[in-house]
Coordinates of C-alpha atoms and ligand atoms in Angstrom, one line a residue:
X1 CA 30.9 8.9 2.0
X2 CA 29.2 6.5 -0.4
X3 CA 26.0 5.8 1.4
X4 CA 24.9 9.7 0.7
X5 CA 22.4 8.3 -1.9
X6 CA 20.3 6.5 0.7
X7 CA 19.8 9.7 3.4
X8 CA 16.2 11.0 3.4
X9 CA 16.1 15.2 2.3
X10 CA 15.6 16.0 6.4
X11 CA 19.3 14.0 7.0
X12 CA 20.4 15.5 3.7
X13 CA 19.8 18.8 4.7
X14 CA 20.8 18.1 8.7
X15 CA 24.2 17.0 6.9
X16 CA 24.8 19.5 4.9
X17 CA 23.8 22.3 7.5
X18 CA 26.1 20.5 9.8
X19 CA 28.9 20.6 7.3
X20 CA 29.0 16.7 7.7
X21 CA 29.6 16.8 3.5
X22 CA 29.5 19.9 0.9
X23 CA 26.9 20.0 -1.6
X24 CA 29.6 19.8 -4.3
X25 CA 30.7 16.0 -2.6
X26 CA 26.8 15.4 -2.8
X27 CA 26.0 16.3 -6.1
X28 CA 29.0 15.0 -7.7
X29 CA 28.2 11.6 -6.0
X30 CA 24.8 11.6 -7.4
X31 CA 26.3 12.9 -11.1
X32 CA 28.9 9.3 -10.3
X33 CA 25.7 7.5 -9.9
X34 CA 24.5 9.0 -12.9
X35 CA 27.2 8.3 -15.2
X36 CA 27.6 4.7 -13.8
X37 CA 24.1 4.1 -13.8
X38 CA 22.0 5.6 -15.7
X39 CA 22.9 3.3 -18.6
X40 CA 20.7 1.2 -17.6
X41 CA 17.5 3.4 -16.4
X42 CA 18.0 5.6 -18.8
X43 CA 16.5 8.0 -16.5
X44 CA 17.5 11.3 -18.0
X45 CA 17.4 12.8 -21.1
X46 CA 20.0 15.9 -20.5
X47 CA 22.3 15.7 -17.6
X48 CA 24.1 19.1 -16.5
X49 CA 26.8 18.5 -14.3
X50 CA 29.0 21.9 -15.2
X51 CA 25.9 24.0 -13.9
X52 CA 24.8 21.3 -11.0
X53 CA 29.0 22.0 -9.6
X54 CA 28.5 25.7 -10.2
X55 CA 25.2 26.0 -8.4
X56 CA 26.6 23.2 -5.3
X57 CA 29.5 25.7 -5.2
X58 CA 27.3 28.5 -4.5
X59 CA 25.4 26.4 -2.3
X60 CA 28.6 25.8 -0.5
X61 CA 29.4 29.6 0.0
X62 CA 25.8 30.4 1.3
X63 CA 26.1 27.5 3.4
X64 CA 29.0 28.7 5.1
X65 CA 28.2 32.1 5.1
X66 CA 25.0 31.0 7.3
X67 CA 22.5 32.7 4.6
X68 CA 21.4 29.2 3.6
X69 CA 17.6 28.0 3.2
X70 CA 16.8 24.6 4.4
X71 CA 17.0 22.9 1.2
X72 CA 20.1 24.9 0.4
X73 CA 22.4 22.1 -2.1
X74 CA 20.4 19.3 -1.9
X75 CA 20.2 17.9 -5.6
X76 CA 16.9 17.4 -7.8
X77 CA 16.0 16.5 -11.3
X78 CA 13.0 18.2 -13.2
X79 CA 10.5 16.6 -15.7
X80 CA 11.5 17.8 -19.1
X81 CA 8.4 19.6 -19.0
X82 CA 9.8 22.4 -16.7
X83 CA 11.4 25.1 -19.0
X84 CA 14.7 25.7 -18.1
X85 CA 16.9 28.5 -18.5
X86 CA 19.5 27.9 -21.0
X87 CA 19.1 23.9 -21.1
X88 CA 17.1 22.0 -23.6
X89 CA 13.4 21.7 -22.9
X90 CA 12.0 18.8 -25.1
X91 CA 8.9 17.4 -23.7
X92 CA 9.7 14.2 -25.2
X93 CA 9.5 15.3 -28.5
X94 CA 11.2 15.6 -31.2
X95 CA 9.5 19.1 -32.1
X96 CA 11.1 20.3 -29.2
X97 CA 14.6 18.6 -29.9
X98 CA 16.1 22.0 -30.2
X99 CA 14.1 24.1 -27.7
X100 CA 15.9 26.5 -25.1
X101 CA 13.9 28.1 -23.3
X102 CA 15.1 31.9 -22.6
X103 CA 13.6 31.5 -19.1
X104 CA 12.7 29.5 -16.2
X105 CA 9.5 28.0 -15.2
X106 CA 7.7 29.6 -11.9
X107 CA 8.8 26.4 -9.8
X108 CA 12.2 25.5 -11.8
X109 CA 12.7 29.7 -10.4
X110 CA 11.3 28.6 -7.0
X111 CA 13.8 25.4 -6.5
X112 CA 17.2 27.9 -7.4
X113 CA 16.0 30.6 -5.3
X114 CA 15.5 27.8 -2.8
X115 CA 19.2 26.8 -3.2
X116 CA 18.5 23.2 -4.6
X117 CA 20.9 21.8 -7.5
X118 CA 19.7 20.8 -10.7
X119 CA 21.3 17.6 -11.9
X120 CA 19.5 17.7 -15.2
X121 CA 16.3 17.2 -17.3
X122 CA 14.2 13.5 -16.8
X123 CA 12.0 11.9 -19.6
X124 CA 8.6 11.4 -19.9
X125 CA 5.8 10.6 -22.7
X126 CA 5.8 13.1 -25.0
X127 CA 4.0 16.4 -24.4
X128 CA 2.9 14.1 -21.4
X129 CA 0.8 11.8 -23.0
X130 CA 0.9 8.7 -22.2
X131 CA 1.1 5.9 -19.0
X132 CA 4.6 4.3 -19.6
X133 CA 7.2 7.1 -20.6
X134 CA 7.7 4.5 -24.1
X135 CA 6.5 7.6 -26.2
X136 CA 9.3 10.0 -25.7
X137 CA 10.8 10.9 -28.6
X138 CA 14.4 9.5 -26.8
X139 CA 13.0 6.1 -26.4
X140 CA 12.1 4.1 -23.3
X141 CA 13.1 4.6 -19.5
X142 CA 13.0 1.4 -17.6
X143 CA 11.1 0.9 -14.2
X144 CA 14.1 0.6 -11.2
X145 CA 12.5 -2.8 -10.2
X146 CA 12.8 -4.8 -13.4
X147 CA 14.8 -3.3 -16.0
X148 CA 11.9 -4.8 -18.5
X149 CA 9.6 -3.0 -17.5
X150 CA 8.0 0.8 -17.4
X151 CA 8.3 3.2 -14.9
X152 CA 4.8 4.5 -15.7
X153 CA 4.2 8.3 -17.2
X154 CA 4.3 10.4 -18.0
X155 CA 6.6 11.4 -15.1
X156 CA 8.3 8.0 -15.7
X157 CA 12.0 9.9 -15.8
X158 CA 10.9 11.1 -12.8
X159 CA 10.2 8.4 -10.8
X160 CA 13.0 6.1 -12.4
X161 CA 15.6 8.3 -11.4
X162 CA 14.2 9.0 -7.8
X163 CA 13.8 5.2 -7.3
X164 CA 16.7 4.1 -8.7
X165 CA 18.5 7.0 -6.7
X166 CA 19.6 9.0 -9.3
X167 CA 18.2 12.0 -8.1
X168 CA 16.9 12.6 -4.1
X169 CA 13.5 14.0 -5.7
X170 CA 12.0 15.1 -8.3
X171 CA 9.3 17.7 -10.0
X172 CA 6.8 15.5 -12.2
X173 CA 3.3 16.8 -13.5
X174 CA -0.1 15.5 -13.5
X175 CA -3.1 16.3 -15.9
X176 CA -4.7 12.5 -15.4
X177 CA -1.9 10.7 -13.2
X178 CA 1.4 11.2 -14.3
X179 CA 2.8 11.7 -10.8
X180 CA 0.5 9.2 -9.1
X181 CA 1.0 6.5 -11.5
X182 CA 4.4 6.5 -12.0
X183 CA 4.8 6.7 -8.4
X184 CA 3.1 3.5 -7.9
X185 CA 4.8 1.8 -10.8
X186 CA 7.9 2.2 -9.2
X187 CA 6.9 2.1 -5.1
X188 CA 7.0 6.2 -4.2
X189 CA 5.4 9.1 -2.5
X190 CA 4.1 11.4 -5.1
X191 CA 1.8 14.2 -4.7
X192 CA -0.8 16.0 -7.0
X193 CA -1.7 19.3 -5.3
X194 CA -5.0 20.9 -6.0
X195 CA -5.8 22.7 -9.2
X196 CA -4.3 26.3 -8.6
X197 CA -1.7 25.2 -5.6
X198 CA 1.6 25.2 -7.6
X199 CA 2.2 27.8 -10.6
X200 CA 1.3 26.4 -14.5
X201 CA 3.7 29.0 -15.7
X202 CA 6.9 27.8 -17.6
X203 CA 5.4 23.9 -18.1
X204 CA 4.9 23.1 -21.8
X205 CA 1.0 22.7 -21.9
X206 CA -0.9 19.8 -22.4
X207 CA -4.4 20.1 -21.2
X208 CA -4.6 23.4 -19.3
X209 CA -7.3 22.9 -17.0
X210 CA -6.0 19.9 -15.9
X211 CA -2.0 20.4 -15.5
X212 CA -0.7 20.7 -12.3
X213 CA 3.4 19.7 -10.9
X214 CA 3.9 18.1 -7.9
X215 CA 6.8 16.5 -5.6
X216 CA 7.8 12.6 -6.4
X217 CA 10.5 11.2 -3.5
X218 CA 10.7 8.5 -1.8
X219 CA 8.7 9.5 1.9
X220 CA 5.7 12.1 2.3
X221 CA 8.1 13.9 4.4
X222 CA 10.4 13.8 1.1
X223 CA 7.8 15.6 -0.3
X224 CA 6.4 18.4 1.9
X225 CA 10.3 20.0 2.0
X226 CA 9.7 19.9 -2.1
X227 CA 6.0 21.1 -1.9
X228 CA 7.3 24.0 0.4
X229 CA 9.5 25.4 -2.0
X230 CA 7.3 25.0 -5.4
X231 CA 3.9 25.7 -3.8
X232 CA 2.0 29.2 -4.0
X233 CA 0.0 31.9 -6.0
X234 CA 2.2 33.4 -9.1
X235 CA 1.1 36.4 -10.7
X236 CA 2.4 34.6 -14.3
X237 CA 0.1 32.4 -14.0
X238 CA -3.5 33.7 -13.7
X239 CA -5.6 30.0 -12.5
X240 CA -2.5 29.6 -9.5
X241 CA -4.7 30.8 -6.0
X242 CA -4.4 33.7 -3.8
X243 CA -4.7 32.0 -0.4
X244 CA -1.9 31.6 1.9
X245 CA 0.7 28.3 2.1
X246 CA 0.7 25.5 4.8
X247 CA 4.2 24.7 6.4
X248 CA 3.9 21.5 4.6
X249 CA 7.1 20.1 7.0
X250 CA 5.7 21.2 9.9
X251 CA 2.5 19.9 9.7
X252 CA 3.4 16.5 9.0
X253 CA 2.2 14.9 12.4
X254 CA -1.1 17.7 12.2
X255 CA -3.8 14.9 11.2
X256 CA -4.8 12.2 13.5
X257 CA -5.1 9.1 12.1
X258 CA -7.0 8.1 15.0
X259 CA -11.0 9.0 14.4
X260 CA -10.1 9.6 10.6
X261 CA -12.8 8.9 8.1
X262 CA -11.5 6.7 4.8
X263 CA -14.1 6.4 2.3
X264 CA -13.8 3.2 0.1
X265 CA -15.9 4.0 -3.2
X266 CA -17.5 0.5 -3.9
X267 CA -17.7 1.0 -7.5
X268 CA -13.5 0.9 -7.4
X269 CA -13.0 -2.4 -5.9
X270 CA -15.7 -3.7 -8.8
X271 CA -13.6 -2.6 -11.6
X272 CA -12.5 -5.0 -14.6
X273 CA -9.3 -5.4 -14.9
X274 CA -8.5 -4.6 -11.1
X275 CA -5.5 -7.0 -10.7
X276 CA -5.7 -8.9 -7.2
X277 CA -2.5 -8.5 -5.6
X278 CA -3.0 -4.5 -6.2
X279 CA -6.6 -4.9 -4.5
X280 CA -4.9 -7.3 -2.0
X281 CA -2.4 -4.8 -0.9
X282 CA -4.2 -2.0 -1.2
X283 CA -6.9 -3.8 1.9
X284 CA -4.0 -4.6 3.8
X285 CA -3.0 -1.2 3.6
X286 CA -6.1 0.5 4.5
X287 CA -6.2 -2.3 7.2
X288 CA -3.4 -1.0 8.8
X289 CA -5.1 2.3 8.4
X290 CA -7.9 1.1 10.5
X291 CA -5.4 -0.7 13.0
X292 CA -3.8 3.2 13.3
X293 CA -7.6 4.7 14.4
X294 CA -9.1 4.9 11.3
X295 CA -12.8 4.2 10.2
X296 CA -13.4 3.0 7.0
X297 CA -16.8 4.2 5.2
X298 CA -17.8 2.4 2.3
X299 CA -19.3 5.1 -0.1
X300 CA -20.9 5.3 -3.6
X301 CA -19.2 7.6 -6.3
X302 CA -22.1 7.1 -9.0
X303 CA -20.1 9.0 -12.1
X304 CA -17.3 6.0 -11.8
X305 CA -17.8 5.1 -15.6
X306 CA -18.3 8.5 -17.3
X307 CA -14.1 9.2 -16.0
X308 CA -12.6 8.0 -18.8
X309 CA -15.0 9.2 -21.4
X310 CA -14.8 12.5 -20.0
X311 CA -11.0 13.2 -19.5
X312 CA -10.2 11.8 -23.0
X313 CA -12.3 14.3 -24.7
X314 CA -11.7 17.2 -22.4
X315 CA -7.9 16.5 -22.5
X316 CA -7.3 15.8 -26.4
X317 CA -9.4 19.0 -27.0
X318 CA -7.2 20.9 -24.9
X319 CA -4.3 19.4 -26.3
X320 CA -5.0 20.5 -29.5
X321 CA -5.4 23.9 -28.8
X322 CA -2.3 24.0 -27.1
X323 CA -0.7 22.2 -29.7
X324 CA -1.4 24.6 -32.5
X325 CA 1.5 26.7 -31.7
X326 CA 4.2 24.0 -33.1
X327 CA 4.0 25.2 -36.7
X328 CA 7.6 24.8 -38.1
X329 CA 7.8 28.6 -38.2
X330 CA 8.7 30.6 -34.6
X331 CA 10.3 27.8 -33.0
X332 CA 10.8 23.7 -32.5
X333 CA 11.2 21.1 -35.2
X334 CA 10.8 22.6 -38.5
X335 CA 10.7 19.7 -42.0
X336 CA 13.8 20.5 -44.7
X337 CA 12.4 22.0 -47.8
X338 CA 8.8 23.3 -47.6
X339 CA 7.1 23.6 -51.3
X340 CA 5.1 26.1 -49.7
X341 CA 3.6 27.5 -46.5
X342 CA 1.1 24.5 -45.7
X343 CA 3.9 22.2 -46.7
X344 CA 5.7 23.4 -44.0
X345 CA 3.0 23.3 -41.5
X346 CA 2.0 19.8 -42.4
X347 CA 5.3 18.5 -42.8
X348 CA 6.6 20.1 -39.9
X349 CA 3.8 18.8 -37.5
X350 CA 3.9 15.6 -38.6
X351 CA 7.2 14.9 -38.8
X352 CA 7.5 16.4 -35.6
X353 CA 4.5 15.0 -33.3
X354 CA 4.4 11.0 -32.7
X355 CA 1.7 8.8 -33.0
X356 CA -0.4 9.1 -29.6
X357 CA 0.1 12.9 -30.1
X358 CA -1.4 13.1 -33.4
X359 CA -4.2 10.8 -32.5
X360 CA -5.4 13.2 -29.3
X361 CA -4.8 16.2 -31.7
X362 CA -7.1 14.5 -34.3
X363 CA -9.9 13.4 -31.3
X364 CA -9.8 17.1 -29.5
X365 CA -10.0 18.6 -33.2
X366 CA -13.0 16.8 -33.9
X367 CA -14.7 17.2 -30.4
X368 CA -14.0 20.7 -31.2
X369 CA -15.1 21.3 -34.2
X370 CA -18.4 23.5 -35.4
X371 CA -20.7 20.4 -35.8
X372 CA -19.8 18.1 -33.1
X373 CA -19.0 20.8 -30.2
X374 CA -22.3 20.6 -28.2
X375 CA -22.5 17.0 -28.6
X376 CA -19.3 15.7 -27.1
X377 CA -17.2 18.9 -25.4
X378 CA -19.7 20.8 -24.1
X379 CA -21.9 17.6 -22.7
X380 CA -18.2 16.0 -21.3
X381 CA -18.0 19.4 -19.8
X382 CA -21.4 19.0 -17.7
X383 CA -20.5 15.5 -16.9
X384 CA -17.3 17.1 -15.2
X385 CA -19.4 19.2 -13.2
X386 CA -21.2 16.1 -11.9
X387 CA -18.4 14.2 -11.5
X388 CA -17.2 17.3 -9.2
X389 CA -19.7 17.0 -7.4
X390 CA -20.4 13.1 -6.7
X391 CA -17.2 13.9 -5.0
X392 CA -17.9 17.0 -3.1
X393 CA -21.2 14.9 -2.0
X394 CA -19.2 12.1 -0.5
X395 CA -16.6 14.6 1.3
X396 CA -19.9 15.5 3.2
X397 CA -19.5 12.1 5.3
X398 CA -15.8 11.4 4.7
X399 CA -12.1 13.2 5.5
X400 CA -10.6 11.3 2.8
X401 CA -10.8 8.6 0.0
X402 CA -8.9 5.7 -0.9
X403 CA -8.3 4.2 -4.3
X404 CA -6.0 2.0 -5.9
X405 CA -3.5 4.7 -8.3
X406 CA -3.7 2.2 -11.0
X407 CA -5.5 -1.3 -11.3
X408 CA -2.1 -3.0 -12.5
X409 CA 1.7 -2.8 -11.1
X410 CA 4.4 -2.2 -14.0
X411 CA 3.6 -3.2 -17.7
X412 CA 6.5 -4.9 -20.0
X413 CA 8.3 -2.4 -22.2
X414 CA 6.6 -3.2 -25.5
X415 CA 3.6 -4.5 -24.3
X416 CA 1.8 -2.1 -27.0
X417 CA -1.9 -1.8 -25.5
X418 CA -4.1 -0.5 -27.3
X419 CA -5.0 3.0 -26.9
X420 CA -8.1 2.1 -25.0
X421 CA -6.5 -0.5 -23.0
X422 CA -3.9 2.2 -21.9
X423 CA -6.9 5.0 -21.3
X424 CA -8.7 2.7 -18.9
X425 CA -5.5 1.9 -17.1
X426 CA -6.4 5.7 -15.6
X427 CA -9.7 4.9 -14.4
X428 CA -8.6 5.7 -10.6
X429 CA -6.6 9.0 -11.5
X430 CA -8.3 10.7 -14.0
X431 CA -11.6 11.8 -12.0
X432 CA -9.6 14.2 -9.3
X433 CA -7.9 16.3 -12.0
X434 CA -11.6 16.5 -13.6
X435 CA -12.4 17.8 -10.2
X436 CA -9.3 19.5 -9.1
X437 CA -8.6 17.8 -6.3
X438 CA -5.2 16.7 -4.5
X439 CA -4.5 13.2 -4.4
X440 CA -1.3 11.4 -2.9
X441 CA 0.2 7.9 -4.0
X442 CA 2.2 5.7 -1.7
X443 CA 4.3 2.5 -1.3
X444 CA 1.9 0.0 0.0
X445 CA 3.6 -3.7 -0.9
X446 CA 4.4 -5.8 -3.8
X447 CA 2.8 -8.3 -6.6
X448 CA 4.1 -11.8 -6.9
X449 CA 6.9 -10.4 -9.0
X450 CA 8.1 -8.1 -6.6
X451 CA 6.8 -5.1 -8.9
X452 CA 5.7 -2.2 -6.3
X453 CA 1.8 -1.6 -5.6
X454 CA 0.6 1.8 -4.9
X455 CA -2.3 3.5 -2.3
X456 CA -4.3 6.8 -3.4
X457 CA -5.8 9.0 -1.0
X458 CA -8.0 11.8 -2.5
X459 CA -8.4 14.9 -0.3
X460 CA -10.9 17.9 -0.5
X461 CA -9.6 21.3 -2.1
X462 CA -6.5 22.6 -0.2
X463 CA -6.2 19.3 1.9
X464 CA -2.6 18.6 0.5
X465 CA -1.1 19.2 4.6
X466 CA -3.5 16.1 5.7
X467 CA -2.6 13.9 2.7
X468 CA 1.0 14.4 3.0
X469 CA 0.6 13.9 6.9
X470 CA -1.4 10.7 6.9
X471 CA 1.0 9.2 4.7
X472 CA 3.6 10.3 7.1
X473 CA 2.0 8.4 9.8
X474 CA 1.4 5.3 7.7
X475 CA 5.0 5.3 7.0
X476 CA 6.0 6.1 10.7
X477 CA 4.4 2.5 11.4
X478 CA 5.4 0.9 7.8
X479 CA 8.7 0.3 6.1
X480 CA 7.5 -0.4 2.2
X481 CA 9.0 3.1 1.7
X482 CA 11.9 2.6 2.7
X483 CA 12.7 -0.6 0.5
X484 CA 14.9 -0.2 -2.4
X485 CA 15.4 -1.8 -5.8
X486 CA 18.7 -3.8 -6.4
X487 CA 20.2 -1.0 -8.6
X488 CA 19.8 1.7 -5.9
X489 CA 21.3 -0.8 -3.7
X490 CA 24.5 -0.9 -6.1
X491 CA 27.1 1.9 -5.2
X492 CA 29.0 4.3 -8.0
Ligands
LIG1 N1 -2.2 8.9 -18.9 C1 -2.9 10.1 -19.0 C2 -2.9 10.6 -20.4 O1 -2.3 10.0 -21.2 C3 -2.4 11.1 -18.0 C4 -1.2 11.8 -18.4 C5 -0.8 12.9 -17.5 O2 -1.2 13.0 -16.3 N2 0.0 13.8 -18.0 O3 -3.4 11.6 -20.7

């Protein structure tokens, strides 16, 4: 078959259960695609198709020996974020060019146990830092859609590889949008569960409070098989949650549409900088919504400007203090011929770290230090709180809320914006991580150069089942999710 790239996970799975194909002729078609394609996504940044064939193999045999699960050798790519066992875990950066991990992150563990294949590692910003996936240490990935452009990030390997059906899915993380934006950038489904719903453990830090991994795919129902197998409490990780996990798949026609509240936060539509084809398609979209039995509620989310403020102190002060561990000494990049001890430490971090790394390590150092502390962490700490709670105020009179995922489509690779250019580019994902919140991107349209526009919907706490399932419906009665750029269109 050559057309196995284009089957959603439920056929994949109804395929392979049905012994239509093996998950060896699977997975080496998508490692084909890879090795014909990938030249010009440049998707991955490690591809591993010796263990991919040994772990479809054994897929094979449980498959045939009926103790299969139901995602049992279906292929998937993880954010070079994830630890993994034995294969290089870089973060996008080149202090972590020669880092093998001696285990496996919670949900890398999860998606084996679970059968899946591994077809390799994806790139992203580095230490996930970033909106446009330019800077991993490996260079640029390029956004399916037009080649010239970015996917989006950090999760931009992520989404590249999904959209330009390298991979079936993938694992991304999101501390202030890197699933949601990269999503949109490159027209997918891409979840961010609450704060606490999928395990931390085994996913090189970057803001702690913030982190959380989450399914990118093509469909919401793409995303609720992934979400079943990566989602629960882990005792490694002590801020993952006790409390007991949907059926994701099976709840994807639980929410009506019909008589569902849609808050549309008026400060949002008002932002600079808002481009109008997004807001265009985004109204058409939640148009349709009302069409399907929705009501939209216009609302007022007061704390709109204190966002990015907020997550870019809170972030780069918990960036550095997860960053301090890269010292040239137990592991990572280390620089060749130290004088002395804090030659080595220098050398080593700042030979090691790129620019936009060293600049949040140099903002969260000063927000944290002795003089400055209560005037900028501790007060962008309180404003958190009310952010958290001009949200929890509007859930009150609404089920869900709708946001653009980001106020532009695509950027130009090389378009250099200036750091605060890029930072306000987050204005409509940062706030839910603030808050802990899920949130869910999806395919809504395209700008007049036919770059994919994205739809958020923010939940309350826990409400990933109802996200994932209004999206379902919206895509029961749309096709945007369903179209294809040309080079997932060209066969291996
Ligand atoms: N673009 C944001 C940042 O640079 C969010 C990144 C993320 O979610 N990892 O911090």
């Amino acid at each position: 078959m050559t057309d196995l790239h284009r089957l959603s996970i439920r056929e994949l799975a109804e395929g392979l259960s049905q012994a239509k194909f093996s998950s060896r002729e699977l997975t080496e078609h998508y490692l084909q695609r890879i090795a014909k394609l990938d030249s010009q996504v440049k998707s991955y940044v490690t591809v591993t198709p010796e263990q991919a064939l040994a772990e479809a193999n054994a897929a094979d045999a449980a498959l045939k020996a009926g103790n299969a699960t139901a995602l049992t050798g279906i292929p998937l790519a993880h954010k070079d974020i994830f630890c993994t066992k034995g294969i290089k875990t870089t973060a996008g950066s080149k202090i972590l060019d020669n880092f093998i991990s001696p285990y496996d992150a919670t949900v890398v563990e999860k998606t084996k146990a679970a059968g899946l294949v591994t077809l390799g590692k994806v790139n992203m910003d580095e230490f996930a830092m970033g909106s446009t996936s330019e800077s991993s240490y490996v260079g640029a990935t390029s956004n399916p859609w037009a080649l010239d452009h970015v996917p989006g990030g950090s999760s931009g390997g992520s989404a590249a590889a999904v959209a330009a059906d390298l991979a079936p899915f993938a694992t991304g993380t999101d501390t202030g949008g890197s699933i949601r934006q990269p999503a949109s950038f490159c027209g997918l489904t891409g979840l961010k569960p609450t704060y606490g719903r999928v395990s931390r453990f085994g996913i090189i830090a970057y803001a702690s409070s913030l982190d959380q991994a989450g399914p990118m795919a093509r469909s919401a129902e793409d995303c609720a098989y992934l979400m079943n197998v990566i989602a629960g409490h882990d005792a490694k990780d002590s801020t993952s949650v006790k409390k007991e996990v949907d059926d994701y798949v099976a709840n994807l026609s639980n929410t009506s549409v019909k008589g569902l509240r849609i808050g549309i936060p008026k400060q949002y539509f008002n932002v600079a900088g808002l481009d109008e084809d997004v807001k265009a398609r985004v109204e058409e979209s939640l148009k349709k919504l009302e069409e399907m039995g929705a009501t939209l509620v216009e609302i007022d989310l007061n704390m709109t400007e204190a966002y990015v403020p907020t997550y870019y102190l809170i972030a780069p002060a918990e960036a550095s203090s997860n960053l301090s561990r890269y010292d040239g000494v137990r592991y990572g990049y280390r620089c060749e011929n130290p004088a002395d001890l804090m030659d080595l430490y220098k050398r080593s971090r700042s030979e090691g770290f790129g620019p936009e790394v060293q600049r949040r390590i140099l903002i969260g150092t000063y927000a944290l230090s002795a003089g400055y502390y209560d005037a900028y962490y501790v007060k962008a700490q309180k404003v958190r709180r009310l952010i958290q709670q001009d949200f929890l105020k509007a859930f009150e009179n609404v089920d869900v809320i709708a946001a653009p995922s980001a106020p532009t489509t695509a950027y130009k690779i090389g378009a250099n914006l200036s750091p605060t250019e890029m930072y306000l580019g987050d204005i409509y994902t940062l706030a839910v991580n603030l808050a802990g919140l899920p949130a869910i991107n999806a395919p809504v349209g395209f700008d007049k150069d036919s770059l994919p526009v994205g739809l958020q919907l923010i939940g309350n706490y826990w409400s990933e089942s109802q996200l994932l399932s209004i999206v379902h419906q919206y895509q029961q009665n749309t096709d945007w999710h369903t179209k294809r750029a040309a080079i997932a269109e060209e066969n291996a």
